[in-house]
Coordinates of C-alpha atoms in Angstrom, one line a residue:
X30 CA 0.0 0.0 0.0
X31 CA 1.5 3.4 -0.9
X32 CA 2.5 5.8 1.8
X33 CA 0.0 8.4 0.7
X34 CA -2.9 6.0 1.1
X35 CA -1.7 5.2 4.6
X36 CA -1.5 8.9 5.5
X37 CA -5.0 9.5 4.1
X38 CA -6.3 6.6 6.2
X39 CA -4.6 8.0 9.3
X40 CA -6.1 11.4 8.6
X41 CA -9.6 9.9 8.3
X42 CA -9.0 7.9 11.5
X43 CA -7.8 10.9 13.4
X44 CA -10.8 12.9 12.2
X45 CA -13.3 10.2 13.3
X46 CA -11.5 10.0 16.6
X47 CA -11.8 13.7 17.1
X48 CA -15.5 13.6 16.3
X49 CA -15.9 10.7 18.9
X50 CA -14.0 12.6 21.6
X51 CA -16.0 15.8 21.0
X52 CA -19.2 13.7 21.3
X53 CA -18.0 12.4 24.7
X54 CA -17.1 15.9 25.8
X55 CA -20.7 17.2 25.0
X56 CA -22.2 14.2 26.9
X57 CA -20.1 14.9 30.0
X58 CA -21.0 18.6 29.9
X59 CA -24.7 17.7 29.7
X60 CA -24.5 15.3 32.6
X61 CA -25.2 12.2 30.6
X62 CA -21.8 10.7 31.4
X63 CA -20.0 10.9 34.7
X64 CA -16.9 13.2 34.8
X65 CA -15.8 16.6 35.9
X66 CA -14.0 19.7 34.8
X67 CA -10.6 17.9 34.7
X68 CA -11.9 15.2 32.4
X69 CA -13.4 17.8 30.1
X70 CA -10.1 19.7 30.0
X71 CA -8.1 16.4 29.3
X72 CA -10.5 15.4 26.5
X73 CA -10.3 18.9 25.0
X74 CA -6.5 18.7 24.9
X75 CA -6.8 15.2 23.3
X76 CA -9.3 16.7 20.8
X77 CA -6.8 19.3 19.8
X78 CA -4.0 16.8 19.2
X79 CA -6.4 14.5 17.2
X80 CA -7.5 17.4 15.1
X81 CA -3.9 18.6 14.5
X82 CA -3.0 15.0 13.5
X83 CA -5.9 14.9 11.0
X84 CA -4.9 18.1 9.4
X85 CA -1.2 17.1 9.2
X86 CA -1.8 13.7 7.8
X87 CA -4.4 15.1 5.3
X88 CA -2.0 17.7 4.2
X89 CA 0.9 15.3 3.7
X90 CA -1.2 12.8 1.8
X91 CA -1.7 15.4 -1.0
X92 CA 2.0 16.5 -1.3
X93 CA 3.7 15.3 -4.5

């Protein structure tokens, strides 16, 4: 499998992971899942890293 395809798949996986983490953050803030402010902060930091990874892998999958 070419490296570009692997990078594109990693970008999609990171983006799906970011959507999943953001969904969990919203559920914690609404009180549907247990957790506090520390968990929300931790998950928002994780969300930032996942989103940055999705952008980076997506960008590098289109380079020549």
